[in-house]
Tab-separated table of C-alpha atoms in Angstrom:
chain	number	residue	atom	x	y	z
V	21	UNK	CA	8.187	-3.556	-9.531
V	22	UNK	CA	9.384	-2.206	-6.198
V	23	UNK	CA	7.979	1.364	-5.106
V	24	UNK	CA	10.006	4.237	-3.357
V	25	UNK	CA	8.650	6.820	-2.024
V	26	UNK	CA	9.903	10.818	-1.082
V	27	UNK	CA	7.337	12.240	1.266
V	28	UNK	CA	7.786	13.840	4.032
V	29	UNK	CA	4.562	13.942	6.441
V	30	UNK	CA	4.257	12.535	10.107
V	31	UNK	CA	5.193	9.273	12.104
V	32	UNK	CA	1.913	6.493	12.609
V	33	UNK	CA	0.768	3.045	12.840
V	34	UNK	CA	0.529	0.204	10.974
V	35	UNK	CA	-0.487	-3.552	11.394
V	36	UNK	CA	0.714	-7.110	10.202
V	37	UNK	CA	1.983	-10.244	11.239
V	38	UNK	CA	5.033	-10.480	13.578
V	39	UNK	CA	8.168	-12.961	13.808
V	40	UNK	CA	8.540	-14.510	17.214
V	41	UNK	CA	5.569	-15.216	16.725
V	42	UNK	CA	1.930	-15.899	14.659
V	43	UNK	CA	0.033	-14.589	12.212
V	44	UNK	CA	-2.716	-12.260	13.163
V	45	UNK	CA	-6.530	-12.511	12.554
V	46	UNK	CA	-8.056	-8.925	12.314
V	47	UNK	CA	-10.966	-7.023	13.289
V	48	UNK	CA	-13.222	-3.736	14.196
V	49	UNK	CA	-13.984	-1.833	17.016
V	50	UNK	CA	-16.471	0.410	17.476
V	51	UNK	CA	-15.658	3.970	19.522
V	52	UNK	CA	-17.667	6.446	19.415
V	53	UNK	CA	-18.133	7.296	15.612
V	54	UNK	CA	-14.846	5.572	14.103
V	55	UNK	CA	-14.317	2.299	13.265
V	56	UNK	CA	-10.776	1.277	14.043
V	57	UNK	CA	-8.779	-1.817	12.736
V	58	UNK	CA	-7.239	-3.407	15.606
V	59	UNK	CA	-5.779	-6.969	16.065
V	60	UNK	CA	-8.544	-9.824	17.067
V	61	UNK	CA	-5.745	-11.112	19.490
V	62	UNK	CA	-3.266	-9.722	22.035
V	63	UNK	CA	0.374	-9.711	21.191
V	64	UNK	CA	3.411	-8.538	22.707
V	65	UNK	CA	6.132	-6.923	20.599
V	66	UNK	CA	9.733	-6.227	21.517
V	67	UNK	CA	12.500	-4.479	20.239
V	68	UNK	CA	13.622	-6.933	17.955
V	69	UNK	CA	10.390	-8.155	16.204
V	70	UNK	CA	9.287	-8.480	12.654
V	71	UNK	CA	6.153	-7.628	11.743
V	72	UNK	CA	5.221	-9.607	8.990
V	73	UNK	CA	2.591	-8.596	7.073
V	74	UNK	CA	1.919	-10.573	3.285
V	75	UNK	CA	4.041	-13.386	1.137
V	76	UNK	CA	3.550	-13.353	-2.542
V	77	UNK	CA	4.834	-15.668	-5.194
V	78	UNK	CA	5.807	-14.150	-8.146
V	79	UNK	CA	5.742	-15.283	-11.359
V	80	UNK	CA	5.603	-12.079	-13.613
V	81	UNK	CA	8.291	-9.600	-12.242
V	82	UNK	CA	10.437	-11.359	-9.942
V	83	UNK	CA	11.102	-14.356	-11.497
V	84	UNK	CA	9.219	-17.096	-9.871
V	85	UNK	CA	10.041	-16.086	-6.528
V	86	UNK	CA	8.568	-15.227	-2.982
V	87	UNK	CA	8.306	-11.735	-1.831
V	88	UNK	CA	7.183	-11.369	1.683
V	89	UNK	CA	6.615	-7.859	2.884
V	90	UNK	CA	7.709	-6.792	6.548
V	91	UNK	CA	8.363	-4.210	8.999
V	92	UNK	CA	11.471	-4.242	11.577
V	93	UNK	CA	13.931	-2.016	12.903
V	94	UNK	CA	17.151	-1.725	11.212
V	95	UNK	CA	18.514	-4.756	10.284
V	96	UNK	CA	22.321	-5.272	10.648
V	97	UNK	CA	23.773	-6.898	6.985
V	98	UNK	CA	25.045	-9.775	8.591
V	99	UNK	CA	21.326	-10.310	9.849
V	100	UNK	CA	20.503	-14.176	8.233
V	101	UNK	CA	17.076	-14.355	7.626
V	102	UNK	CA	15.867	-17.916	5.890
V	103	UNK	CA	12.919	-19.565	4.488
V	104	UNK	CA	12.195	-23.859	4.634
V	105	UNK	CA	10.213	-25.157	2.225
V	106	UNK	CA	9.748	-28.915	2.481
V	107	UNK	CA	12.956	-29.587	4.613
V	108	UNK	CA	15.102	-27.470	2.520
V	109	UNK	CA	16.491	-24.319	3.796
V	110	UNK	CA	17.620	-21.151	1.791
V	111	UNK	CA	18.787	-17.696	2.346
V	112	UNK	CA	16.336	-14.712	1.609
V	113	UNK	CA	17.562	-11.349	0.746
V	114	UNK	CA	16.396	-8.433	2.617
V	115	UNK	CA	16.000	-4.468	1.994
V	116	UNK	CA	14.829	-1.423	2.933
V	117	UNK	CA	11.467	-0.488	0.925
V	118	UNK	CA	12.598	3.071	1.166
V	119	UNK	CA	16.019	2.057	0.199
V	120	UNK	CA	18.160	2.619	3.247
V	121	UNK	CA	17.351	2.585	6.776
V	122	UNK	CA	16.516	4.849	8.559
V	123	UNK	CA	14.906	6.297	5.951
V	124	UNK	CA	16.839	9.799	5.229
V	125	UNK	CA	13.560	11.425	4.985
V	126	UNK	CA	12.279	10.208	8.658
V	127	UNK	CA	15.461	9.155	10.866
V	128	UNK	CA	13.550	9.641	13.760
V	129	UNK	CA	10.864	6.572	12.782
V	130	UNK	CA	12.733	3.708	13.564
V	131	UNK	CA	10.110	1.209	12.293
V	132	UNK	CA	10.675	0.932	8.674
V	133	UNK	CA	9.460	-1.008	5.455
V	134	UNK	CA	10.923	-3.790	4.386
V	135	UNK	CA	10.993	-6.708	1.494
V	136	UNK	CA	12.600	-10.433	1.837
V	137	UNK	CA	13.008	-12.058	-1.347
V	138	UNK	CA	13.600	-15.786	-1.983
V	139	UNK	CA	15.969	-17.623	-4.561
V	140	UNK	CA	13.832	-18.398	-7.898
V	141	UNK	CA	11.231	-21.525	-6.832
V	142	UNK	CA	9.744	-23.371	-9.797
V	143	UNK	CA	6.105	-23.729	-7.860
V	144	UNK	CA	4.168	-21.735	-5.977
V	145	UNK	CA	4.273	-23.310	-2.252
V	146	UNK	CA	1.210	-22.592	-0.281
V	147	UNK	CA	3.196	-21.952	2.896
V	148	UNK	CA	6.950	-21.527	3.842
V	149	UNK	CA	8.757	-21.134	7.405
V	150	UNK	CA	10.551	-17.706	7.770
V	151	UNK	CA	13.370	-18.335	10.186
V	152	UNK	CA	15.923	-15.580	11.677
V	153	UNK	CA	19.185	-16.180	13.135
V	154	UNK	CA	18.068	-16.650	16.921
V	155	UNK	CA	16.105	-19.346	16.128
V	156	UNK	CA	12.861	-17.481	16.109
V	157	UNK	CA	10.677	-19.079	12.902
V	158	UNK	CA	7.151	-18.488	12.138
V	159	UNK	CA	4.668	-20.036	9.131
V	160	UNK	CA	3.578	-17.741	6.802
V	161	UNK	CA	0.785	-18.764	4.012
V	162	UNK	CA	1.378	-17.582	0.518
V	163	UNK	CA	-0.704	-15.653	-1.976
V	164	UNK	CA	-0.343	-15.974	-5.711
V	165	UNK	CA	-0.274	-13.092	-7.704
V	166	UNK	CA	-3.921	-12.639	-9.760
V	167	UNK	CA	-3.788	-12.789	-13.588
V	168	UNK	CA	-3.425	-9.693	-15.313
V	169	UNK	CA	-6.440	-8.618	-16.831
V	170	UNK	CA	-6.028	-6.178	-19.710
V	171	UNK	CA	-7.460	-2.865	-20.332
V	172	UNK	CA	-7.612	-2.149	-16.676
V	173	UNK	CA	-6.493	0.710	-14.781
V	174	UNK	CA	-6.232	0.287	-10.204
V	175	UNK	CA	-5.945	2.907	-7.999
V	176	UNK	CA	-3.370	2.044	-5.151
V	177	UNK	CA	-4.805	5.014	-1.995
V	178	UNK	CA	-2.927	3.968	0.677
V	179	UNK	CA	-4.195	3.869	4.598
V	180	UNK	CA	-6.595	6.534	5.495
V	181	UNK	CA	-5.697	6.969	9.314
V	182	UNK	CA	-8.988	8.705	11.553
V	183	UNK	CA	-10.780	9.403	8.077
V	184	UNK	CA	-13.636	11.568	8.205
V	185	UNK	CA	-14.049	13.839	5.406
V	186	UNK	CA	-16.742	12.115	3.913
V	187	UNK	CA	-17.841	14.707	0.898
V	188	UNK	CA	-14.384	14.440	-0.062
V	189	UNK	CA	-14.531	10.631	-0.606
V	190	UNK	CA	-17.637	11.633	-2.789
V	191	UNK	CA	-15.811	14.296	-4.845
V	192	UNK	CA	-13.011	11.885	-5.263
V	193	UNK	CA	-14.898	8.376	-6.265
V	194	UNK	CA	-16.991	10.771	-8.873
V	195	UNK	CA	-14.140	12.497	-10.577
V	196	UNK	CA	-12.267	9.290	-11.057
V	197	UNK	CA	-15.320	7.426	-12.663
V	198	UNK	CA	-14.442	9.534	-15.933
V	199	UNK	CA	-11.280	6.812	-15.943
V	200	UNK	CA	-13.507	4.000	-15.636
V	201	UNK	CA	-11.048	2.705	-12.523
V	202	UNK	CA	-11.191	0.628	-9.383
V	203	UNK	CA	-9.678	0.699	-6.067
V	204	UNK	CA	-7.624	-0.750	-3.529
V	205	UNK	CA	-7.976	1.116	-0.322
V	206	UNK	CA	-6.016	0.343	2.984
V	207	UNK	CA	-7.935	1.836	6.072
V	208	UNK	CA	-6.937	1.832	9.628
V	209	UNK	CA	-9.847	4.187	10.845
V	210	UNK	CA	-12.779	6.416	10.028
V	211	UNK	CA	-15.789	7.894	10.844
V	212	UNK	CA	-19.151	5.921	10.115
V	213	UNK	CA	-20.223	8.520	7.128
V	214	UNK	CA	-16.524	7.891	5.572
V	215	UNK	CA	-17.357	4.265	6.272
V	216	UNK	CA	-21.189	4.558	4.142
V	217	UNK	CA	-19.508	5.930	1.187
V	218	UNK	CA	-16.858	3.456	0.616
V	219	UNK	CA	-19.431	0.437	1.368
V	220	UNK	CA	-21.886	2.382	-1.024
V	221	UNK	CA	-19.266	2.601	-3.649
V	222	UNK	CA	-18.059	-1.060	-2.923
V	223	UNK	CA	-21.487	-2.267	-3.567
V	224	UNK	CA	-21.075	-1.123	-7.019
V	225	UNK	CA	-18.133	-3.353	-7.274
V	226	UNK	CA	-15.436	-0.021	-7.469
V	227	UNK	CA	-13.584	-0.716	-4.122
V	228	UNK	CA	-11.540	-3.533	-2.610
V	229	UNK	CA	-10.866	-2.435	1.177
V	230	UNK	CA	-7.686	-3.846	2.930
V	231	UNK	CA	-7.825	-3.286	6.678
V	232	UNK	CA	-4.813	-2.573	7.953
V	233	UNK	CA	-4.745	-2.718	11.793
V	234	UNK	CA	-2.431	-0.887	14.430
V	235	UNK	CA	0.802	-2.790	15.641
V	236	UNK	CA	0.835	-4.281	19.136
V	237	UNK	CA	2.410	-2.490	22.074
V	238	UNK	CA	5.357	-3.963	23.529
V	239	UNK	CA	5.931	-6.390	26.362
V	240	UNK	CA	7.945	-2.895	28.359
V	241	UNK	CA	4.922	-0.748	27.121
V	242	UNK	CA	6.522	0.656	24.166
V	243	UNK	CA	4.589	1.739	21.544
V	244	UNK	CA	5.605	0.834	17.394
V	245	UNK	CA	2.713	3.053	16.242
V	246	UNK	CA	4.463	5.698	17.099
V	247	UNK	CA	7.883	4.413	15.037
V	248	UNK	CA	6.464	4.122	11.788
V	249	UNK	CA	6.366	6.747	8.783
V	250	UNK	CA	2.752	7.783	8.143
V	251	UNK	CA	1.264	3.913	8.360
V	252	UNK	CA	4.372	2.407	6.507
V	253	UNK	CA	2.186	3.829	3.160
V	254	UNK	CA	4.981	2.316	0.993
V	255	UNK	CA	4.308	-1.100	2.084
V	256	UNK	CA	0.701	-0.789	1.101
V	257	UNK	CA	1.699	0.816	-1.555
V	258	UNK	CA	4.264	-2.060	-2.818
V	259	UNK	CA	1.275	-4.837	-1.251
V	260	UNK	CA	-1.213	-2.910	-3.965
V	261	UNK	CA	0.857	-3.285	-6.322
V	262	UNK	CA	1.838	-6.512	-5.463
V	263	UNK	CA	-2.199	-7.497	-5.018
V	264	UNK	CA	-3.694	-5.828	-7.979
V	265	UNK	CA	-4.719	-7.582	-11.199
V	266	UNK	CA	-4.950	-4.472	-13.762
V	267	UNK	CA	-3.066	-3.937	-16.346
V	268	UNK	CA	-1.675	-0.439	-15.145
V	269	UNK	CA	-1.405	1.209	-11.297
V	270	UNK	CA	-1.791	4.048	-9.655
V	271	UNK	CA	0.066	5.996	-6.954
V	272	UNK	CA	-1.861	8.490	-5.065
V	273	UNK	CA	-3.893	9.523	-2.196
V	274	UNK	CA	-7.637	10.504	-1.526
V	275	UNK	CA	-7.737	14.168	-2.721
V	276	UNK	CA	-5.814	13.618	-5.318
V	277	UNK	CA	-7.095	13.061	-9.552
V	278	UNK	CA	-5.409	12.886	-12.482
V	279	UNK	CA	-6.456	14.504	-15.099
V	280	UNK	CA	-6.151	14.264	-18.515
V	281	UNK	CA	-7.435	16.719	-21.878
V	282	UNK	CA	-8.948	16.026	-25.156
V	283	UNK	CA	-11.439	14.077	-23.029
V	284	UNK	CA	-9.491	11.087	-23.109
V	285	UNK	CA	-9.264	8.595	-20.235
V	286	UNK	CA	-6.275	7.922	-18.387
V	287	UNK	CA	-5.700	4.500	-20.179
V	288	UNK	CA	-6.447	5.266	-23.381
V	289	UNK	CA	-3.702	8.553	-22.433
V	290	UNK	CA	-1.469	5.409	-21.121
V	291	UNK	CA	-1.902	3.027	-23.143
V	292	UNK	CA	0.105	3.844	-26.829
V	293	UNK	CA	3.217	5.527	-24.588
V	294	UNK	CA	3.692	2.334	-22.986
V	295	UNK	CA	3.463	0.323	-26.531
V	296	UNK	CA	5.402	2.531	-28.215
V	297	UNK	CA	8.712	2.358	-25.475
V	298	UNK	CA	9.134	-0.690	-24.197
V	299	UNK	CA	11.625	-0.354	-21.823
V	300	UNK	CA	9.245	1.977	-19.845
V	301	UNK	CA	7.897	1.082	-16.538
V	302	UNK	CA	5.942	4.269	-15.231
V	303	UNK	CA	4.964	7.724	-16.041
V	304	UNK	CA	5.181	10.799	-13.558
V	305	UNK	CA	2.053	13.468	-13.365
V	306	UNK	CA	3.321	16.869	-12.356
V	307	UNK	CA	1.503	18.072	-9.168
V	308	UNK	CA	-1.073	21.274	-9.254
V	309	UNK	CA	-3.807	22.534	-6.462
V	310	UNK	CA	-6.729	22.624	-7.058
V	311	UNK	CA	-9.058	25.545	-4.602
V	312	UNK	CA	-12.651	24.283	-3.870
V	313	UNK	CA	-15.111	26.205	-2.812
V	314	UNK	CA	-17.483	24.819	0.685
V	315	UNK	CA	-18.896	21.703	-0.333
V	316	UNK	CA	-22.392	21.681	-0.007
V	317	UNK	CA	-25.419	19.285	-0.432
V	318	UNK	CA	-25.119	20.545	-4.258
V	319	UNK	CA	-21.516	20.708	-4.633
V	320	UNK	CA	-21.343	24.233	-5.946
V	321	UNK	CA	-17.744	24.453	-4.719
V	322	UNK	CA	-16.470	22.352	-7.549
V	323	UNK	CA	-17.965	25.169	-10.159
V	324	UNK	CA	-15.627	28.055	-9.387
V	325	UNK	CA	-12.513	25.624	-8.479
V	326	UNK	CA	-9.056	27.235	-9.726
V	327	UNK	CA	-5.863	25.626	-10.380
V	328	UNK	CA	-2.173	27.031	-8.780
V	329	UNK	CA	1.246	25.457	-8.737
V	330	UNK	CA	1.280	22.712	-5.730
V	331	UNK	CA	5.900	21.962	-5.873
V	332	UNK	CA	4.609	18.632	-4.343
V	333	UNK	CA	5.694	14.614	-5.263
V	334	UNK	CA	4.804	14.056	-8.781
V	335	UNK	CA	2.112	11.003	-9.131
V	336	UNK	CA	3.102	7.675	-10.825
V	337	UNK	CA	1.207	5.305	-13.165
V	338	UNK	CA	3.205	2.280	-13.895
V	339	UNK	CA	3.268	-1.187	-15.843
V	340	UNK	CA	2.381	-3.513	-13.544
V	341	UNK	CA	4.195	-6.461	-14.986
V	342	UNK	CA	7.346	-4.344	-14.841
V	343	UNK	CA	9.902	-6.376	-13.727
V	344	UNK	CA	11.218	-5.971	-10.390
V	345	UNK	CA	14.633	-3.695	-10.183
């Protein structure tokens, strides 16, 4: 499955691998009362680099091939990007995650999302050699996908960017636990209470954090941060989905809960639509506001909440052995 996105927010940073080039150890810094995800080493991008970030081989949805997950400018179409495995060389495929470039919903972000995809490879290699046409190459290891387990439900919340509202991260851990869910959570940067939740709540075995650090500046002082749409959410969103090992996803960010009547949790809402069409890959949730009240040491707020119409991106939960369009 492959994940679009239309959102329209701000510009920010993301972090990965890059083609020119190595692949990136990462690691936290301490200011003040954030913890940021930065790089362990110093690297120096220019224009033309490719951030690389994850390869995956794919056995469920893309027919036994490699998907490796990126970040460039534009690339031309007569760009030849190409992967060696074992002395033998073959083309990949390349697109825009967002499916054109620049995106049409952030022109002025000229860092954008992308996926390479390899020809179908019977066995899953544990490294390949990503090669572009100027004779820039770089190693990149590769994951396998985990096995499916059934009757599970992930929550894909993608990078949470100077992350402080800690009470929030309480409200929204506590309403989901009615859905008996986990998480995968990218973060770039938070405060140290933010921080204390999520370990406390990854203690309990509900969390799987994903740093994802800030791009390097580049060798004339430029800065890629600044080029990319909101963290490049869609690639964590597509590495999620990519990464997870329930049986369903979910698309959605920190404030945000689905919820379902009759008491019912979300999978066993999910579950019988999906068995009964088989052809279907993902439902929508329409989006609604919901009005807290202050959030206090009791939580009061939450008592007197009311609903209103919120003409926002409707929220996906999708198949996640869909196969890849």
């Amino acid at each position: 499955m492959r994940i679009r996105h239309k959102l329209f927010l701000t510009c920010s940073a993301v972090g990965l691998l890059i083609l020119y080039i190595q692949v990136w150890s990462l690691g936290y810094r301490f200011s003040k009362d954030y913890f940021i995800n930065q790089l362990s080493e110093s690297h120096k991008a220019n224009f033309s680099s490719i951030f690389i970030y994850r390869a995956y081989y794919d056995d469920r949805t893309a027919k036994n091939t490699i998907r490796i997950l990126a970040i460039s400018k534009c690339l031309m179409k007569e760009t030849k990007l190409t992967m060696n495995l074992n002395g033998i060389e073959s083309p990949l495929k390349f697109q825009p995650l967002e499916g054109g470039c620049p995106w049409a919903w952030a022109k002025k972000c000229e860092w954008n999302a992308y996926e390479l995809q390899s020809e179908m490879i019977p066995e899953a290699p544990h490294q390949v050699e990503i090669s572009i046409d100027d004779g820039r190459s770089v190693v990149v290891e590769v994951e396998r996908r985990e096995t499916v387990i059934q009757g599970q439900i992930q929550v894909c919340v993608p990078p949470l960017y100077w992350y402080h509202d800690w009470s929030r991260l309480i409200l929204f851990f506590e309403l989901w636990r009615k859905h008996k869910v986990t998480f995968i959570m990218y973060a770039n940067s938070m405060s140290t209470n933010a921080a204390r939740v999520i370990e406390y709540y990854n203690a309990q075995g509900l969390v799987q954090l994903v740093n994802w650090p800030i791009l390097p500046l580049s060798a004339d002082g430029d800065d890629p941060n600044a080029g990319i749409y909101r963290l490049s959410h869609s690639l964590a969103h597509n590495d999620c989905a990519l990464r997870m090992e329930a049986e369903f996803g979910v698309l959605l960010d920190v404030d945000e809960f689905i919820h379902i009547s009759n008491n019912l949790t979300l999978f066993e809402y999910v579950k019988p639509r999906f068995d009964g069409e088989p052809k279907l890959g993902s439902l929508m949730f329409k989006h609604f506001g919901l009005k807290v009240g202050q959030l206090n040491g009791s939580f009061d707020g939450i008592v007197n909440a009311q609903l209103f119409p919120n003409d926002r991106p409707t929220k996906v939960c999708f198949l996640e052995s869909w196969p890849s369009q």
